[in-house]
Tab-separated table of C-alpha atoms and ligand atoms in Angstrom:
chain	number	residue	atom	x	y	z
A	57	UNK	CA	-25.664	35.016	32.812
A	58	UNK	CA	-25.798	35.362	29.237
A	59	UNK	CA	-29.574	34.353	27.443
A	60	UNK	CA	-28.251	34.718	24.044
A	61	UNK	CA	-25.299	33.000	22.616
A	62	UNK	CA	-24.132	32.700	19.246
A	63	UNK	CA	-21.061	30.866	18.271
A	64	UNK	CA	-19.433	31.020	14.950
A	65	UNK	CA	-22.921	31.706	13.314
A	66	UNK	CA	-22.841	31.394	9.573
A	67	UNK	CA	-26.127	32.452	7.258
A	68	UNK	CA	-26.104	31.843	3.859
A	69	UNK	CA	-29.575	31.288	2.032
A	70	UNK	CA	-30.795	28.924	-0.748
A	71	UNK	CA	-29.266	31.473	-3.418
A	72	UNK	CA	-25.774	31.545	-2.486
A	73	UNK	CA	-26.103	35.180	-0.446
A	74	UNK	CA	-24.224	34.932	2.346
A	75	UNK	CA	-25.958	37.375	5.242
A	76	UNK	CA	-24.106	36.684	7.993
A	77	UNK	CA	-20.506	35.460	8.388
A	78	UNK	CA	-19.038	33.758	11.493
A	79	UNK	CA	-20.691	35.774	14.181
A	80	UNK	CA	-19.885	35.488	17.719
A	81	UNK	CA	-22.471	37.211	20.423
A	82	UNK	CA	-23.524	36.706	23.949
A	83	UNK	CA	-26.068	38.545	25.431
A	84	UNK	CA	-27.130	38.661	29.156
A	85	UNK	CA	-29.814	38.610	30.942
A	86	UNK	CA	-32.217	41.776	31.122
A	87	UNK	CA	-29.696	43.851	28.832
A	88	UNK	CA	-31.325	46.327	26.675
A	89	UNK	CA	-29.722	45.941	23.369
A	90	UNK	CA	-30.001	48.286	19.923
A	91	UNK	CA	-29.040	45.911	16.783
A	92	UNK	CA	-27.754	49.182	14.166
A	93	UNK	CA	-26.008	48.353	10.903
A	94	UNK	CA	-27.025	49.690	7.053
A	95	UNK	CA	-29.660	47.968	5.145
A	96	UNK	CA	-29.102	44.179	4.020
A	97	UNK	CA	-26.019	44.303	6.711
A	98	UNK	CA	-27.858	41.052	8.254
A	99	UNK	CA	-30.003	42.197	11.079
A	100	UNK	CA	-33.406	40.983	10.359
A	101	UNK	CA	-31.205	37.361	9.551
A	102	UNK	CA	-29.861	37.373	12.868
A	103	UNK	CA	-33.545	38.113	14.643
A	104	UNK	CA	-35.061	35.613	12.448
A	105	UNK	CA	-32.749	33.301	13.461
A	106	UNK	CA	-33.523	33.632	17.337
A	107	UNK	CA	-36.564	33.239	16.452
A	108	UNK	CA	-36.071	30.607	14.667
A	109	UNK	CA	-37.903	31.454	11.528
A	110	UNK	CA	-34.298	31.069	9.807
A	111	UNK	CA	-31.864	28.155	10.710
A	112	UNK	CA	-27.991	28.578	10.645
A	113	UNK	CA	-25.873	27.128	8.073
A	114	UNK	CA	-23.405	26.764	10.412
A	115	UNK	CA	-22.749	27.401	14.367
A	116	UNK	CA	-24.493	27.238	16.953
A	117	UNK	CA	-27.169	29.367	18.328
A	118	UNK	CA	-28.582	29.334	22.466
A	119	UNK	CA	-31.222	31.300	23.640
A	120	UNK	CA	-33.027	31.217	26.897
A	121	UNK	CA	-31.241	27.847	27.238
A	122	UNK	CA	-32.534	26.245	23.591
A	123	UNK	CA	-30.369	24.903	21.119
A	124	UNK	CA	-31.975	26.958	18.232
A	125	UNK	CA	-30.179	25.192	15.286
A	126	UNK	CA	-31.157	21.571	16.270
A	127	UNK	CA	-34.877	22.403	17.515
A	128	UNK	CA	-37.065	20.290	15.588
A	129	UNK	CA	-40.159	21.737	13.695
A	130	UNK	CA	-42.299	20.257	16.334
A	131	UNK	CA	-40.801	21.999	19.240
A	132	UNK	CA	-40.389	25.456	17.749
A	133	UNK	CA	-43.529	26.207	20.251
A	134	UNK	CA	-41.508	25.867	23.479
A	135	UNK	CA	-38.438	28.626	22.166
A	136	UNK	CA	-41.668	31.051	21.004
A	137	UNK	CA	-43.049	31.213	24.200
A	138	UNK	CA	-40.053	32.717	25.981
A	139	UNK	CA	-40.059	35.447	23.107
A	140	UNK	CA	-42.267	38.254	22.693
A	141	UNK	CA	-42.221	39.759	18.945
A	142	UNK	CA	-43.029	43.152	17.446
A	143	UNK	CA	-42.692	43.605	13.957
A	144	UNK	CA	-42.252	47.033	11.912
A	145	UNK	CA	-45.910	46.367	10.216
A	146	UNK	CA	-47.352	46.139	13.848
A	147	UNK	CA	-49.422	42.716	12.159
A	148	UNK	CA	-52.411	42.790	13.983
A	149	UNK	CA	-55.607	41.024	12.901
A	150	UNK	CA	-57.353	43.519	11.011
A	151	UNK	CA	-60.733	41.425	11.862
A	152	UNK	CA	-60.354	41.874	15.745
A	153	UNK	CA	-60.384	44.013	18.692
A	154	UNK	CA	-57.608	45.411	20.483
A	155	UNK	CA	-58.405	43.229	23.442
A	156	UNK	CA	-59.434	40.260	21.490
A	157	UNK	CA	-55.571	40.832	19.351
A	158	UNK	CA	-53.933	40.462	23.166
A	159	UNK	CA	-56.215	37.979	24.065
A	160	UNK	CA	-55.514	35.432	21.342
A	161	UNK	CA	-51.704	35.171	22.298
A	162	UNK	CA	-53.641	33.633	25.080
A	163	UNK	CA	-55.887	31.172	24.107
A	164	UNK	CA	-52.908	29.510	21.847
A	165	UNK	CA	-51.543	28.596	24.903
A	166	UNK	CA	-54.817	27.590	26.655
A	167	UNK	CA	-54.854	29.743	29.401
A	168	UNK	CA	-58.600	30.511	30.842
A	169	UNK	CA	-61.022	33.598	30.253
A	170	UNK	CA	-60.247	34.742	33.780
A	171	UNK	CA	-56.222	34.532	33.188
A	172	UNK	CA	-56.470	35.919	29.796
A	173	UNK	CA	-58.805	39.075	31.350
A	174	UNK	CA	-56.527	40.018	33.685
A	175	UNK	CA	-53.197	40.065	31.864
A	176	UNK	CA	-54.787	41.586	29.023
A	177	UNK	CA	-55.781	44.206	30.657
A	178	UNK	CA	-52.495	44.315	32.567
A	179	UNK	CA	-50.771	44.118	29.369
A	180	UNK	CA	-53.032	47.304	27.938
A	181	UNK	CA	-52.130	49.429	31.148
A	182	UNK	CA	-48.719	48.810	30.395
A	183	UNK	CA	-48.750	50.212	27.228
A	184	UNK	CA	-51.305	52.851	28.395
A	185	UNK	CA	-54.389	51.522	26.102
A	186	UNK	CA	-56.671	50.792	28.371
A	187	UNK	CA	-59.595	52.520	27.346
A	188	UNK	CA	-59.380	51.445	23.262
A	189	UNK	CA	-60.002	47.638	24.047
A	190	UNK	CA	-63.170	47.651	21.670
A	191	UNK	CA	-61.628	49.393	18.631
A	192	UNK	CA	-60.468	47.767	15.430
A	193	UNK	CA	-56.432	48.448	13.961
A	194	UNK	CA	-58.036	50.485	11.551
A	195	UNK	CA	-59.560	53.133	14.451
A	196	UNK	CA	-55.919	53.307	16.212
A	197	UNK	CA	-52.957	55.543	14.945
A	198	UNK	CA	-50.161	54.057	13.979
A	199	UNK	CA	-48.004	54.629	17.449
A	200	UNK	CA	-51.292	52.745	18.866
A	201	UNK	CA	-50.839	49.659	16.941
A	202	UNK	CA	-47.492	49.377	18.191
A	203	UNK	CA	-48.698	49.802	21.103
A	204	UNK	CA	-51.010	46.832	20.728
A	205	UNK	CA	-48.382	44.871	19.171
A	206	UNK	CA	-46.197	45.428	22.152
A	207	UNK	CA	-49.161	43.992	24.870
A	208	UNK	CA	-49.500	41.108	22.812
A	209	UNK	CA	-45.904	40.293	22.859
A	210	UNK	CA	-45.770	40.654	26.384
A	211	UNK	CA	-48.855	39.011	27.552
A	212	UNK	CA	-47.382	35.724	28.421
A	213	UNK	CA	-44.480	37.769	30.286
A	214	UNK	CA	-41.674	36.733	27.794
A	215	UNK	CA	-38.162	36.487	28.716
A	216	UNK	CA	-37.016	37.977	25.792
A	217	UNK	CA	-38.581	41.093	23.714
A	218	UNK	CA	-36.986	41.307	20.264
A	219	UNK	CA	-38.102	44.011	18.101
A	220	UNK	CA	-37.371	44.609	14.502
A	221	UNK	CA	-37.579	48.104	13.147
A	222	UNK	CA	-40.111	48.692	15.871
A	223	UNK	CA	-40.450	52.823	15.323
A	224	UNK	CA	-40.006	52.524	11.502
A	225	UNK	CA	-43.116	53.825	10.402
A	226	UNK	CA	-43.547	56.050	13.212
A	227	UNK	CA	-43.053	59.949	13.668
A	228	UNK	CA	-40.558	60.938	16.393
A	229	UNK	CA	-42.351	61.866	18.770
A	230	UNK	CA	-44.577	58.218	18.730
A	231	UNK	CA	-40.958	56.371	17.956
A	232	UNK	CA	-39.782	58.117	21.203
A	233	UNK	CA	-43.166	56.630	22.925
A	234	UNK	CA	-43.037	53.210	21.806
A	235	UNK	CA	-39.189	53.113	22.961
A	236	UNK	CA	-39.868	54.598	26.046
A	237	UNK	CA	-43.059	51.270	26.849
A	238	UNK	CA	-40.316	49.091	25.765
A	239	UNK	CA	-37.434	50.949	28.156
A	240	UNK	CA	-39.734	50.035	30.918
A	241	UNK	CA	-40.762	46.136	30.238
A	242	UNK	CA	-36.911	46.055	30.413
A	243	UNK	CA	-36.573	48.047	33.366
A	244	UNK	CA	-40.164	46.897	35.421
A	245	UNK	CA	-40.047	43.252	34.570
A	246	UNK	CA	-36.078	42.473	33.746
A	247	UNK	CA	-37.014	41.314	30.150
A	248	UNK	CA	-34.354	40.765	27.887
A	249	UNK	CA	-34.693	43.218	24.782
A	250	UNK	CA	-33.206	43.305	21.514
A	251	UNK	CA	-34.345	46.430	19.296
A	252	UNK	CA	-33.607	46.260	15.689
A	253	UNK	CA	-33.301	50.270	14.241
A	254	UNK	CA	-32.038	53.156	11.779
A	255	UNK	CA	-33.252	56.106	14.451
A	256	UNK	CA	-30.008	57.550	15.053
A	257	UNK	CA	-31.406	60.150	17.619
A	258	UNK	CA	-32.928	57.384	19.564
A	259	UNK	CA	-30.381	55.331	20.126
A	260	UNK	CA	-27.961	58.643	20.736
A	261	UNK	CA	-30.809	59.787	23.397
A	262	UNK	CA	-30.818	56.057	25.249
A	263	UNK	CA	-27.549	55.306	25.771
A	264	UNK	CA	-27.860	51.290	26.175
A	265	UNK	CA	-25.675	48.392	24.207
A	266	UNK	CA	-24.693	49.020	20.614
A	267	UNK	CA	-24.106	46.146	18.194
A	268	UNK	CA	-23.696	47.341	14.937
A	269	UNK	CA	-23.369	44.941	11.874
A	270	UNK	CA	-21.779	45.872	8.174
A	271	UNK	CA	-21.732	43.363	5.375
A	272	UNK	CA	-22.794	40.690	7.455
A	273	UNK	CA	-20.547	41.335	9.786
A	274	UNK	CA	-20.634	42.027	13.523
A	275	UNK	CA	-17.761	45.367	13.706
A	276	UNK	CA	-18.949	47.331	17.024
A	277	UNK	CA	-20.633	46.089	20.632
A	278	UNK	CA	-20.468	48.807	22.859
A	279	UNK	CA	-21.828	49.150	26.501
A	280	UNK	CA	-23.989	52.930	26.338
A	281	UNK	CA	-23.153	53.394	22.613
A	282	UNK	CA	-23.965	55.798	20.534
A	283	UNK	CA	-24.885	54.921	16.429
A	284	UNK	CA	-22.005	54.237	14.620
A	285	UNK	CA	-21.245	56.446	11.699
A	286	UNK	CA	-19.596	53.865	9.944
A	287	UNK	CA	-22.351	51.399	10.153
F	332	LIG	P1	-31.012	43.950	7.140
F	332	LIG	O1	-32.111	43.500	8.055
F	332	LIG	O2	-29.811	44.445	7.873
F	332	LIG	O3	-31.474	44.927	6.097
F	332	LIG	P2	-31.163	41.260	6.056
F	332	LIG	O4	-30.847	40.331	7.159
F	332	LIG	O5	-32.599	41.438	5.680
F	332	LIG	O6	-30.485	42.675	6.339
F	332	LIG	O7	-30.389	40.787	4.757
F	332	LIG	C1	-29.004	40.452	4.745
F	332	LIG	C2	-28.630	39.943	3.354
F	332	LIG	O8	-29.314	38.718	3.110
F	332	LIG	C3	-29.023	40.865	2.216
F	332	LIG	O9	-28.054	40.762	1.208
F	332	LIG	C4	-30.339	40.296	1.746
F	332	LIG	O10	-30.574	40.592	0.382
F	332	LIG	C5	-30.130	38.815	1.964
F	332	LIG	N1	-31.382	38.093	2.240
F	332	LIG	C6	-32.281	38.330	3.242
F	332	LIG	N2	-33.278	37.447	3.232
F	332	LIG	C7	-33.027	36.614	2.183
F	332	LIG	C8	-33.705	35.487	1.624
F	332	LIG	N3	-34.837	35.002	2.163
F	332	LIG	N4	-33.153	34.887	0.559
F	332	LIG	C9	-32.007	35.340	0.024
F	332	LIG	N5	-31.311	36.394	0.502
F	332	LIG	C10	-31.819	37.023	1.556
């Protein structure tokens, strides 16, 4: 069953640059899936657009059974919830702790202190941070940040991960970490994941789905790819 469609997917923004051009996609269920292509080929476009912080110009965009194009403003709420989020810049809140970051995916969806303690904490084992729930961003590493990015994406158990640039401000060896948490939400809990990256040895080492983009363009989807030279 595929969670992701995309059909004939055109993005041009407000000054005339066209980043994607008639893209065609379908992505199932629980794949693990590396998004590769050089820089400005269109692959923060394309997550933005699941996520629905872009809208097509054209086409026609389903994921986890939501018409992504036509959702209204209003209802934007109901797509987010089925996605968990982590972002190159890790963007915690600087003013609160690790638990209290996790936590407040929580309360926006008005679940109670005893729900929100125990898949917090889940959430914290996952990602093996257990015993920093009372430090601030600015006592973690970077690799830990991610880390807490990562629990509070999958708090709510998401149906879909989708990470953009996820290890780029991270040595190797804390790149090879963070993909190795996110290897096993796919694997554990049969989330959907869509990892945006330029770490060649990575996604050499992992051997999952390869999409690569160029010039807007989708040229390569490969079951256990490798990183496409020409990319
Ligand atoms: P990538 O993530 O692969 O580097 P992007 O999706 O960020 O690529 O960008 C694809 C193309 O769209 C680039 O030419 C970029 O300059 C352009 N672009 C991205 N965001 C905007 C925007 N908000 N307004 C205008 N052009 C944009």
């Amino acid at each position: 069953m595929d969670i992701i469609r995309l059909k004939n997917v055109k993005k041009q923004y407000k000054n005339g640059t066209t980043a994607l051009y008639d893209l065609n996609l379908n992505i199932e269920k629980g794949s693990f899936v590396f998004i590769i292509g050089g820089s400005g080929s269109g692959k923060s476009t394309l997550m933005k657009m699941l996520y629905r912080e872009e809208k097509p110009t054209s086409g026609q965009i389903m994921v986890g059974g939501i018409n992504v194009a036509k959702l209204r403003n209003s209802k934007v709420y109901k797509l987010r919830r089925k996605l968990g989020i982590v972002f190159q810049d890790y963007r915690l809140l600087p003013k609160l702790t690790v638990y209290e970051n996790v936590a407040f995916a929580m309360e926006v969806i008005g679940a109670t202190k005893q729900e929100t303690r125990v898949k917090v904490l889940k959430s914290l084992e996952i990602v093996g941070l257990k015993n920093k729930i009372h430090n601030y961003p600015n006592q973690l590493s970077g690799g830990e940040q991610q880390r807490v990015a990562i629990a509070r994406a999958i708090v709510n158990n998401p149906k879909m991960l989708l990470c953009d640039e996820p290890t780029g401000n991270l040595d190797p060896d804390m790149s090879i970490e963070i993909m190795k948490i996110i290897e096993k939400i796919n694997k554990d809990w049969g989330t959907t994941v869509l990892v945006v990256t330029h770490d060649k040895e990575i996604v050499n080492k992992m051997k999952k789905q390869v999409i690569t983009l160029k010039e807007g363009r989708l040229v390569n989807n490969k079951a256990k790819g490798t990183y496409d030279e020409n990319a």
